[in-house]
Coordinates of C-alpha atoms (C1' of nucleotides) in Angstrom, one line a residue:
Chain A
M1 CA -16.6 12.5 102.6
S2 CA -18.4 11.1 99.3
G3 CA -16.5 8.0 99.0
L4 CA -14.7 6.3 96.1
K5 CA -16.6 5.7 92.9
V6 CA -15.3 3.5 90.2
Y7 CA -16.4 2.6 86.8
N8 CA -17.5 -1.0 86.8
S9 CA -17.2 -2.8 83.4
Y10 CA -19.6 -5.4 84.6
T11 CA -22.4 -3.1 85.3
R12 CA -21.2 -0.3 82.9
Q13 CA -21.7 2.5 85.4
K14 CA -19.9 4.3 88.2
E15 CA -20.5 2.7 91.5
L16 CA -19.6 3.5 95.0
F17 CA -16.9 1.2 96.1
E18 CA -17.7 -0.8 99.1
P19 CA -15.4 -3.7 99.9
I20 CA -16.7 -7.1 100.8
T21 CA -14.9 -6.9 104.3
K22 CA -14.7 -3.6 105.9
G23 CA -11.2 -2.0 105.8
H24 CA -9.8 -4.7 103.5
V25 CA -9.6 -4.9 99.8
G26 CA -8.7 -7.8 97.6
M27 CA -7.6 -6.9 94.0
Y28 CA -6.5 -9.1 91.3
V29 CA -4.7 -8.0 88.2
C30 CA -3.7 -10.0 85.1
G31 CA 0.0 -9.9 84.9
P32 CA 2.3 -10.4 82.1
T33 CA 3.1 -13.4 79.9
V34 CA 6.9 -13.8 80.4
S35 CA 7.6 -15.3 77.0
G36 CA 9.1 -11.9 75.9
E37 CA 10.0 -8.3 76.6
S38 CA 7.4 -5.9 77.7
H39 CA 6.5 -2.8 75.6
L40 CA 5.0 0.7 76.3
G41 CA 1.5 -0.7 76.1
H42 CA 2.2 -3.3 79.0
A43 CA 3.4 -0.5 81.3
R44 CA -0.2 1.1 81.3
P45 CA -2.2 -1.5 83.4
F46 CA 0.8 -2.1 85.8
I47 CA 1.1 1.8 86.4
T48 CA -2.5 2.4 86.4
F49 CA -3.2 -0.5 89.0
D50 CA -0.1 0.4 90.9
V51 CA -1.9 3.8 91.5
V52 CA -5.1 2.1 92.4
F53 CA -3.2 -0.1 95.0
R54 CA -1.4 3.0 96.3
Y55 CA -4.7 5.3 96.6
L56 CA -6.6 2.4 98.4
M57 CA -3.8 2.3 100.9
H58 CA -3.7 5.9 101.1
L59 CA -7.6 5.8 101.9
G60 CA -6.6 3.3 104.7
Y61 CA -7.4 0.2 103.4
K62 CA -5.3 -3.0 103.9
V63 CA -4.8 -4.3 100.4
R64 CA -4.0 -7.7 99.2
Y65 CA -2.7 -7.2 95.7
V66 CA -2.4 -10.3 93.7
R67 CA -0.8 -10.1 90.2
N68 CA 0.0 -13.2 88.5
I69 CA 2.9 -14.3 86.1
T70 CA 1.8 -16.4 83.2
D71 CA 4.7 -18.8 82.5
A72 CA 2.9 -21.6 81.4
G73 CA 2.4 -20.5 77.9
H74 CA -1.1 -20.7 76.6
F75 CA -1.9 -21.0 73.2
E76 CA -0.6 -18.6 70.6
E77 CA -3.7 -19.8 68.6
E78 CA -5.9 -22.0 70.5
G79 CA -5.7 -25.7 69.5
R80 CA -3.5 -24.9 66.6
E81 CA -0.5 -27.4 66.4
A82 CA -0.5 -27.5 70.2
E83 CA 2.2 -24.9 70.0
D84 CA 2.7 -22.3 72.8
K85 CA 4.6 -19.0 72.9
I86 CA 7.2 -20.2 75.6
S87 CA 7.9 -23.4 74.1
K88 CA 8.2 -22.0 70.6
K89 CA 10.6 -19.1 71.9
A90 CA 12.6 -21.3 73.9
V91 CA 13.5 -23.4 70.9
L92 CA 14.3 -20.3 69.0
E93 CA 16.6 -19.0 71.8
K94 CA 17.9 -22.3 72.6
L95 CA 16.9 -22.1 76.2
E96 CA 15.1 -24.4 78.5
P97 CA 11.6 -23.1 78.9
M98 CA 12.0 -22.2 82.4
E99 CA 15.3 -20.4 81.7
L100 CA 13.4 -18.4 79.2
V101 CA 10.7 -17.6 81.7
Q102 CA 13.1 -16.6 84.3
K103 CA 14.9 -14.3 82.0
Y104 CA 11.8 -12.3 81.0
T105 CA 10.6 -12.4 84.5
N106 CA 13.6 -10.8 85.7
L107 CA 13.4 -8.1 83.0
F108 CA 9.7 -7.6 83.8
H109 CA 10.6 -6.9 87.5
W110 CA 13.3 -4.8 86.6
A111 CA 10.9 -2.5 84.4
M112 CA 8.4 -2.3 87.2
H113 CA 11.1 -1.3 89.6
E114 CA 12.3 1.5 87.1
F115 CA 8.6 2.6 87.2
N116 CA 8.6 2.7 90.9
N117 CA 5.8 0.3 91.0
L118 CA 5.3 -1.2 94.3
E119 CA 5.5 -5.0 94.5
P120 CA 2.3 -6.8 94.5
T121 CA 1.6 -8.6 98.0
I122 CA 1.5 -11.9 96.1
E123 CA 2.7 -12.6 92.6
P124 CA 1.9 -16.2 91.9
T125 CA 3.0 -18.1 88.8
A126 CA 0.8 -20.4 86.7
T127 CA 3.3 -23.3 86.6
G128 CA 3.2 -23.0 90.5
H129 CA -0.5 -23.8 90.5
I130 CA -1.0 -26.6 88.1
V131 CA -2.5 -28.6 90.9
E132 CA -5.1 -26.0 91.7
Q133 CA -5.8 -25.5 88.1
I134 CA -6.5 -29.4 87.7
E135 CA -8.7 -29.5 90.8
M136 CA -10.7 -26.5 89.3
I137 CA -11.2 -28.2 86.0
K138 CA -12.3 -31.5 87.6
K139 CA -15.0 -29.6 89.5
I140 CA -16.2 -28.0 86.3
I141 CA -16.5 -31.4 84.7
S142 CA -18.1 -33.0 87.7
A143 CA -20.7 -30.0 87.6
G144 CA -21.4 -30.8 84.1
Y145 CA -20.0 -27.8 82.2
A146 CA -17.0 -29.3 80.8
Y147 CA -16.2 -32.4 78.7
E148 CA -13.2 -34.3 77.7
V149 CA -12.4 -35.1 74.1
N150 CA -9.0 -36.9 73.3
G151 CA -7.1 -35.9 76.4
S152 CA -8.3 -32.3 75.9
V153 CA -11.0 -30.7 78.1
Y154 CA -13.2 -27.9 77.0
F155 CA -15.8 -25.6 78.5
D156 CA -19.3 -25.9 77.5
V157 CA -20.2 -22.3 76.9
R158 CA -23.5 -23.1 75.5
K159 CA -24.8 -25.0 78.4
Y160 CA -23.3 -22.1 80.8
A161 CA -25.1 -19.5 78.8
D162 CA -28.4 -21.3 79.3
N163 CA -28.2 -20.9 83.1
Y164 CA -25.8 -17.8 83.5
P165 CA -25.4 -14.5 82.3
Y166 CA -22.7 -15.2 79.6
G167 CA -21.4 -12.4 77.9
K168 CA -22.5 -9.8 80.4
L169 CA -19.2 -8.3 80.9
S170 CA -18.2 -8.0 77.4
G171 CA -21.5 -7.1 75.9
R172 CA -21.5 -10.3 73.7
V173 CA -24.5 -12.5 72.5
L174 CA -23.8 -16.0 71.8
D175 CA -25.5 -16.0 68.5
D176 CA -23.5 -13.0 67.5
L177 CA -20.5 -15.0 68.3
Q178 CA -21.4 -18.0 66.3
S179 CA -22.1 -15.9 63.2
A180 CA -19.0 -14.0 63.5
S181 CA -16.8 -17.1 63.8
S182 CA -18.4 -18.7 60.8
R183 CA -17.3 -15.7 58.7
S184 CA -14.4 -16.9 56.9
E185 CA -12.5 -13.7 56.8
I186 CA -12.8 -13.3 60.7
G187 CA -13.1 -16.8 62.3
R188 CA -10.2 -19.0 61.6
E189 CA -10.3 -22.7 60.9
L190 CA -8.9 -23.9 64.3
D191 CA -7.7 -27.5 64.4
G192 CA -9.3 -28.1 67.7
Q193 CA -12.5 -27.1 66.4
D194 CA -13.6 -30.6 65.5
E195 CA -12.9 -31.7 69.2
K196 CA -15.2 -29.1 70.5
H197 CA -19.0 -29.4 70.7
N198 CA -19.4 -25.7 69.8
R199 CA -17.2 -23.3 68.3
E200 CA -17.5 -20.9 71.3
D201 CA -16.3 -23.6 73.6
F202 CA -12.8 -23.0 75.0
A203 CA -10.0 -25.1 76.2
L204 CA -9.3 -25.8 80.1
W205 CA -6.7 -28.2 79.4
K206 CA -5.0 -29.4 76.3
Q207 CA -3.2 -32.6 75.5
A208 CA 0.3 -32.0 74.8
A209 CA 1.6 -33.1 71.5
P210 CA 4.9 -35.2 71.8
E211 CA 7.2 -32.1 70.8
H212 CA 5.6 -29.9 73.2
I213 CA 8.2 -29.0 75.9
M214 CA 5.9 -27.8 78.9
R215 CA 3.8 -30.8 80.1
W216 CA 2.2 -32.0 83.2
V217 CA 0.3 -35.3 84.2
S218 CA -3.4 -34.9 84.6
P219 CA -6.5 -37.0 84.9
W220 CA -6.9 -36.7 81.1
G221 CA -3.3 -37.5 80.2
I222 CA -0.3 -35.4 79.6
G223 CA -0.9 -31.9 78.7
F224 CA -1.0 -28.2 79.9
P225 CA -3.6 -25.8 81.1
G226 CA -5.8 -23.6 79.0
W227 CA -5.1 -19.8 79.4
H228 CA -8.0 -18.7 81.4
I229 CA -8.2 -21.2 84.2
E230 CA -4.9 -20.0 85.6
C231 CA -6.4 -16.7 86.7
S232 CA -9.4 -18.2 88.1
A233 CA -7.5 -20.8 90.1
M234 CA -4.9 -18.2 91.6
S235 CA -7.3 -15.5 92.4
S236 CA -9.7 -17.7 94.3
K237 CA -6.8 -19.4 96.3
Y238 CA -5.4 -16.1 97.4
L239 CA -8.5 -13.8 97.4
G240 CA -11.3 -16.1 98.0
E241 CA -14.2 -17.2 95.8
Q242 CA -15.4 -13.6 95.8
F243 CA -13.1 -10.8 95.9
D244 CA -13.4 -6.8 95.4
I245 CA -11.6 -6.0 92.3
H246 CA -10.4 -7.5 89.2
G247 CA -8.3 -5.3 86.8
G248 CA -6.6 -5.6 83.4
G249 CA -6.5 -4.2 79.8
M250 CA -9.7 -3.7 78.0
D251 CA -8.5 -6.2 75.4
L252 CA -8.8 -8.9 78.1
M253 CA -12.5 -8.4 78.5
F254 CA -13.2 -11.1 75.9
P255 CA -12.6 -13.8 75.8
H256 CA -10.3 -14.0 78.9
H257 CA -12.5 -12.4 81.6
E258 CA -15.5 -13.6 80.3
S259 CA -14.2 -17.1 80.5
E260 CA -12.8 -16.4 84.0
I261 CA -16.2 -15.5 85.2
A262 CA -17.9 -18.7 83.7
Q263 CA -15.2 -21.0 85.3
S264 CA -15.5 -19.5 88.6
S265 CA -19.2 -19.1 88.7
I266 CA -19.4 -22.9 88.0
C267 CA -16.9 -23.6 90.7
H268 CA -18.0 -21.3 93.3
G269 CA -21.9 -21.5 93.6
G270 CA -23.0 -19.4 90.8
H271 CA -21.5 -16.0 91.8
E272 CA -19.2 -13.9 89.7
P273 CA -15.5 -13.8 91.0
A274 CA -15.3 -10.1 91.4
R275 CA -17.6 -7.4 92.4
Y276 CA -15.8 -4.5 90.6
W277 CA -14.2 -5.0 87.1
L278 CA -11.8 -2.2 86.1
H279 CA -10.1 -1.9 82.6
N280 CA -7.6 0.3 81.6
N281 CA -7.6 1.5 77.8
M282 CA -5.0 1.0 75.3
I283 CA -2.0 3.0 74.3
T284 CA -2.2 3.7 70.7
I285 CA 0.5 4.8 68.1
N286 CA -0.7 6.7 65.2
G287 CA -4.1 5.8 66.2
K288 CA -3.8 2.1 66.3
K289 CA -3.5 0.1 69.3
M290 CA 0.1 -1.0 70.3
G291 CA 0.4 -4.7 70.2
K292 CA 2.2 -7.6 68.8
S293 CA -0.4 -8.3 66.3
Y294 CA 0.3 -4.9 64.8
G295 CA 4.0 -5.1 64.9
N296 CA 4.1 -1.6 66.3
Q297 CA 5.4 -2.0 69.7
I298 CA 8.2 0.0 71.2
M299 CA 9.9 -2.2 74.0
L300 CA 10.5 -0.6 77.5
T301 CA 14.2 -1.2 77.1
H302 CA 14.1 1.0 73.8
L303 CA 12.0 3.5 75.3
F304 CA 14.6 3.9 78.3
S305 CA 17.6 4.1 75.9
G306 CA 15.9 5.8 72.9
Q307 CA 17.2 3.2 70.6
H308 CA 14.3 2.8 68.3
P309 CA 13.9 4.4 64.9
L310 CA 10.4 5.9 66.1
L311 CA 12.1 7.5 69.0
Q312 CA 13.7 11.1 69.0
Q313 CA 15.3 10.5 72.2
A314 CA 15.3 8.5 75.3
Y315 CA 12.5 8.8 77.6
S316 CA 12.8 8.2 81.4
P317 CA 10.5 5.7 83.3
M318 CA 9.1 8.8 85.3
T319 CA 8.4 10.7 82.2
I320 CA 6.4 7.6 80.8
R321 CA 4.4 7.2 84.4
F322 CA 3.8 10.8 84.3
F323 CA 2.5 10.7 80.5
I324 CA 0.2 7.8 81.4
L325 CA -1.2 9.7 84.6
Q326 CA -2.0 12.7 82.6
T327 CA -4.9 10.8 80.8
H328 CA -7.8 9.2 82.3
Y329 CA -7.2 5.2 82.6
R330 CA -10.2 4.5 80.4
S331 CA -9.2 6.7 77.5
T332 CA -7.0 5.7 74.8
L333 CA -3.6 7.4 75.0
D334 CA -1.6 8.1 71.8
F335 CA 2.1 8.0 71.5
S336 CA 4.1 10.5 70.3
N337 CA 7.4 12.1 70.5
E338 CA 5.8 15.3 70.7
A339 CA 3.5 14.2 73.5
L340 CA 6.3 12.4 75.5
Q341 CA 8.3 15.4 75.4
A342 CA 5.6 17.5 76.6
S343 CA 5.4 15.1 79.6
E344 CA 8.9 15.3 80.2
K345 CA 8.9 19.1 80.6
G346 CA 5.7 19.1 82.3
L347 CA 7.1 16.5 84.9
K348 CA 10.1 18.6 85.4
R349 CA 8.3 21.9 86.1
M350 CA 5.9 20.2 88.5
W351 CA 8.6 18.5 90.3
E352 CA 10.8 21.7 90.7
A353 CA 8.0 23.4 92.1
Y354 CA 7.4 20.6 94.5
Q355 CA 11.0 20.9 95.7
N356 CA 10.5 24.6 95.9
L357 CA 7.6 24.2 98.2
N358 CA 9.6 21.8 100.4
K359 CA 12.3 24.2 100.5
I360 CA 10.1 27.1 101.6
L361 CA 8.6 25.0 104.4
S362 CA 11.8 23.6 105.7
D363 CA 12.7 27.4 106.7
N364 CA 9.4 28.5 107.8
A365 CA 10.5 30.6 110.8
G366 CA 8.3 33.7 111.2
I367 CA 5.6 32.9 109.0
A368 CA 2.0 33.7 110.3
E369 CA -0.3 31.1 110.8
G370 CA -3.2 32.5 108.9
G371 CA -2.9 33.8 105.5
S372 CA -3.6 37.7 105.2
D373 CA -4.8 37.4 101.5
E374 CA -8.1 35.8 101.8
T375 CA -8.8 35.3 98.0
L376 CA -5.5 33.6 97.8
V377 CA -6.2 31.3 100.5
A378 CA -9.5 30.4 99.4
K379 CA -8.3 29.5 95.9
V380 CA -5.4 27.4 97.1
M381 CA -7.7 25.5 99.4
R382 CA -10.3 25.0 96.7
L383 CA -7.7 23.7 94.4
S384 CA -6.3 21.5 97.0
S385 CA -9.5 20.0 98.1
E386 CA -10.5 19.4 94.8
L387 CA -7.7 16.9 94.3
D388 CA -9.4 14.4 96.4
E389 CA -12.7 14.9 94.9
F390 CA -11.3 14.1 91.4
M391 CA -9.4 11.0 92.6
M392 CA -12.7 9.9 94.3
D393 CA -14.4 10.2 91.1
D394 CA -13.2 7.1 89.2
L395 CA -9.6 8.1 89.9
N396 CA -9.2 11.0 87.6
T397 CA -5.5 11.6 87.7
A398 CA -5.6 13.7 84.7
K399 CA -7.9 16.1 86.6
V400 CA -5.5 16.0 89.7
L401 CA -2.5 16.9 87.8
A402 CA -4.4 19.8 86.1
N403 CA -5.3 21.4 89.4
M404 CA -1.6 20.8 90.5
F405 CA -0.4 22.6 87.7
E406 CA -2.7 25.6 88.5
L407 CA -0.9 25.6 92.0
V408 CA 2.6 25.6 90.4
P409 CA 2.7 29.4 89.6
V410 CA 1.8 30.1 93.2
I411 CA 4.4 28.0 94.7
N412 CA 7.0 29.7 92.2
S413 CA 5.5 33.1 93.1
L414 CA 6.1 32.4 96.7
K415 CA 9.6 31.1 96.0
D416 CA 10.6 34.4 94.0
G417 CA 8.7 36.6 96.4
H418 CA 6.1 37.8 93.9
I419 CA 3.7 36.6 96.9
K420 CA 4.5 37.2 100.4
L421 CA 4.6 34.2 102.5
N422 CA 2.4 35.9 105.0
D423 CA -0.2 36.3 102.4
I424 CA -0.7 32.6 102.2
G425 CA 0.1 31.7 105.8
L426 CA 1.6 28.6 107.4
R427 CA -1.5 26.6 107.6
T428 CA -2.4 26.8 104.0
L429 CA 1.3 26.5 102.9
T430 CA 1.5 23.2 105.1
E431 CA -1.9 21.9 103.7
L432 CA -0.6 22.6 100.2
Q433 CA 2.7 20.9 100.9
T434 CA 0.7 17.8 102.2
K435 CA -1.3 17.7 99.4
F436 CA 1.7 17.6 97.0
H437 CA 3.5 15.2 99.0
T438 CA 0.4 12.8 99.1
Y439 CA -0.3 12.8 95.4
L440 CA 2.9 13.2 93.7
E441 CA 4.8 10.7 95.9
S442 CA 2.4 8.5 97.7
V443 CA -0.4 7.9 95.3
F444 CA 1.3 8.7 91.9
G445 CA 4.4 6.9 92.8
L446 CA 6.7 9.6 91.2
K447 CA 10.2 10.4 92.4
G448 CA 13.0 12.7 91.7
E449 CA 15.1 11.2 88.9
S450 CA 18.5 12.6 89.1
E451 CA 19.7 12.9 92.6
K452 CA 22.7 11.1 91.9
E453 CA 25.0 13.6 93.2
D454 CA 27.6 12.3 95.6
G455 CA 29.8 14.2 98.0
K456 CA 32.7 14.9 96.0
L457 CA 30.8 16.1 92.9
G458 CA 28.8 18.3 95.2
G459 CA 32.1 19.7 96.5
V460 CA 33.5 20.3 92.9
L461 CA 30.3 22.1 91.8
Q462 CA 30.3 24.2 95.0
L463 CA 33.7 25.2 93.9
L464 CA 32.9 26.0 90.2
A465 CA 30.1 28.1 91.8
E466 CA 32.3 30.0 93.9
I467 CA 34.9 30.7 90.9
R468 CA 32.0 31.7 88.8
K469 CA 30.6 34.0 91.3
D470 CA 34.0 35.8 91.7
A471 CA 34.4 36.1 87.9
R472 CA 31.1 37.6 87.7
S473 CA 31.8 40.1 90.4
K474 CA 34.7 41.3 88.5
K475 CA 32.5 41.2 85.3
D476 CA 34.7 38.6 83.9
Y477 CA 31.7 36.9 81.9
A478 CA 33.9 35.0 79.5
T479 CA 34.9 32.8 82.5
S480 CA 31.5 32.7 84.0
D481 CA 29.9 31.9 80.8
K482 CA 32.5 29.3 80.0
I483 CA 31.9 27.4 83.5
R484 CA 28.0 27.6 82.8
N485 CA 28.1 26.5 79.2
Q486 CA 30.5 23.7 79.6
L487 CA 28.6 22.4 82.7
Q488 CA 25.5 22.3 80.7
Q489 CA 27.1 20.4 78.0
L490 CA 27.7 17.7 80.8
G491 CA 24.0 17.8 81.8
I492 CA 24.4 20.0 84.7
D493 CA 22.5 23.2 84.9
M494 CA 23.9 26.2 86.7
K495 CA 21.1 28.8 87.3
D496 CA 21.4 32.1 88.9
E497 CA 18.8 32.9 91.4
K498 CA 17.2 36.1 92.0
D499 CA 18.5 36.1 95.6
G500 CA 22.1 36.0 94.3
G501 CA 22.5 32.3 94.9
V502 CA 23.0 29.6 92.5
S503 CA 20.9 26.5 91.9
I504 CA 22.4 23.2 90.2
S505 CA 20.3 20.7 88.8
F506 CA 20.9 17.6 86.5
S507 CA 19.2 17.2 83.3
Chain B
rG1 C1' -21.3 -8.8 59.5
rG2 C1' -22.2 -8.3 65.0
rU3 C1' -21.3 -5.6 69.6
rC4 C1' -19.1 -1.1 71.5
rC5 C1' -16.1 3.2 72.0
rU6 C1' -14.6 7.8 69.8
rG7 C1' -13.7 12.5 66.6
rU8 C1' -11.9 18.8 71.2
rG9 C1' -7.3 24.8 69.4
rG10 C1' -0.1 23.4 66.1
rC11 C1' 0.5 18.5 69.3
rC12 C1' -1.3 15.6 73.9
rG13 C1' -5.4 15.6 76.5
rA14 C1' -9.8 16.9 80.9
rG15 C1' -14.7 17.8 80.8
rU16 C1' -20.2 19.6 82.8
rG17 C1' -26.5 21.2 79.3
rG18 C1' -25.1 27.8 80.5
rC19 C1' -19.7 29.8 84.3
rU20 C1' -13.5 29.8 78.3
rA21 C1' -9.4 22.3 82.5
rG22 C1' -4.3 21.5 82.1
rG23 C1' 0.4 20.4 79.7
rC24 C1' 3.7 21.0 75.4
rA25 C1' 4.7 24.3 71.4
rG26 C1' 4.1 29.7 69.6
rA27 C1' 4.1 35.3 70.5
rG28 C1' 4.8 39.7 73.8
rC29 C1' 6.5 41.7 78.4
rU30 C1' 9.1 41.8 83.5
rC31 C1' 13.4 40.0 86.0
rU32 C1' 18.8 39.1 84.2
rG33 C1' 25.5 41.4 82.6
rC34 C1' 23.8 37.5 79.4
rA35 C1' 21.3 33.0 79.7
rA36 C1' 18.1 29.6 81.8
rA37 C1' 14.3 29.2 85.1
rA38 C1' 10.2 31.9 87.0
rG39 C1' 6.1 35.3 86.8
rC40 C1' 2.3 38.1 83.8
rU41 C1' -0.4 38.6 79.3
rC42 C1' -2.0 36.6 74.4
rC43 C1' -3.4 32.4 71.1
rU44 C1' -10.9 31.0 73.2
rA45 C1' -11.3 24.8 70.1
rC46 C1' -15.1 21.1 70.3
rA47 C1' -16.1 16.6 62.6
rC48 C1' -20.5 18.0 59.5
rC49 C1' -26.2 18.2 59.2
rA50 C1' -30.9 18.6 61.6
rG51 C1' -33.6 18.4 66.0
rU52 C1' -34.7 19.0 71.5
rU53 C1' -33.8 23.5 74.8
rC54 C1' -34.3 30.1 76.8
rG55 C1' -29.3 28.0 76.0
rA56 C1' -25.4 22.4 73.5
rA57 C1' -18.9 20.9 72.4
rU58 C1' -22.0 18.3 76.1
rC59 C1' -28.7 15.4 75.0
rU60 C1' -31.5 12.8 70.3
rG61 C1' -31.2 11.3 65.1
rG62 C1' -28.6 11.2 60.7
rU63 C1' -23.9 11.7 57.5
rC64 C1' -18.7 11.2 57.3
rG65 C1' -13.9 9.8 59.6
rG66 C1' -11.0 6.9 63.3
rG67 C1' -10.6 3.0 66.5
rA68 C1' -11.5 -1.6 69.9
rC69 C1' -13.3 -6.5 70.6
rC70 C1' -15.5 -10.8 68.1
rU71 C1' -8.4 -14.8 67.2
rC72 C1' -2.8 -14.4 71.0
rC73 C1' -2.9 -9.6 73.0
rA74 C1' -2.1 -5.0 78.7

RNA sequence: GGUCCUGUGGCCGAGUGGCUAGGCAGAGCUCUGCAAAAGCUCCUACACCAGUUCGAAUCUGGUCGGGACCUCCA
């Protein structure tokens, strides 16, 4: 076995993954800011890293997966009017800040559940770790890398850059940053700017204006933490000063993750907090990043319900999950109805093949152990074992699914008898089923969607199937077609199988 | 302006210097009372121009286009 390779944004190359502690992995992923509803773009990192989490466990690692909830409300525009997202929204919605945070946290958890994401092992909140953040800021000040001005504390980026590789993760050069922010059309005139020694400095703690609702007592007066410090405080608290994987969206690389590295390096003896930095790419819509600054987001609730001008129909959580997994996580993924519909149909085909495979194996009496068709066996074994190789190579879920789609016709042919079960043999068949189960369910976290049939409905459908069968045997096709057509309008597909049986599925 | 990414067949998307990924859509055939599903077959692309090479969609340079970050952002 060659071992898992991942693309490390920090070194810009694929590297063999070796955890710090054998058999254990610590992974931190930047979680949601719960000041509003999640949109499709937000779904990508949480699904991507859920698959990473699942895959690492599949490989036998014991994983501590920490994903925070940002509920402290960092600046919408740093330093500007001391106004934060949560406070502002709370005023608008006439809610207590914590009421608002609770509302969107619940909604977020609901969406994660719909996506069949496993819960992280620890889900800390920023408001629950104010003390840790203050302690960290104190440490940075005493190390001489931060300074206080009027009750606010700023990180001294220039001093840090003199002694540490600032900008390594995001590929930034300090002087370029300066010239960029001095350009009027890009750099904004920020209010806090005159407090900072240099423009590139960032806030660790901000003094709270009187009208600011979220506020805590600190050594520097009443205020609230800067955005970046929470992740540094919580990741080190639960994963240690250095841990294995830090994940998040590419758009967080700068300034968020760069700042995290700076803060943590100062507090923790100069080394970077994480060994492997993994970043997922963006979801785009008409080629443009989906995000609040573009006003082009589609909320998850709208996606699931289909209530949005851009949506031709509703898309299920599993369709979206499948859609995301059909692309490599480091590529952009363009949203369109056509693409989603393609995923919906592809998933349906894949899932039905998987169920056919399970059915074949559950009644495997009399299948020879070894397959008689060596070419077939070799093909299936090759496609199956490549699944592992593709995942090992920087989690290429797209290639895994492509191979599985190549196996679908084999499975369906076995089911329809185009290929004899003895041609493939029980051994290969079992291997195939194991692989499908592993990847589809355990690693990719997919599940069947419409198994909502209860006992009574099942009985009724059975009855209808029998009536229809009688009608057909009498060539009373008017009746048999009526049953099938009416059921179809209710979203129930009744299909005649080759063996004379009937299959019923919900669409 | 800086840094970086990217341009693949109708759509979405993998990808390696030589061996036509895959999904969806479309066409034909088989099966079927008819459907649906399924199976088989077809549709052979890689922005443009040079260069390197026996050979490039894949490497290099240039041109044009798209995008990300530099500001909250998954």
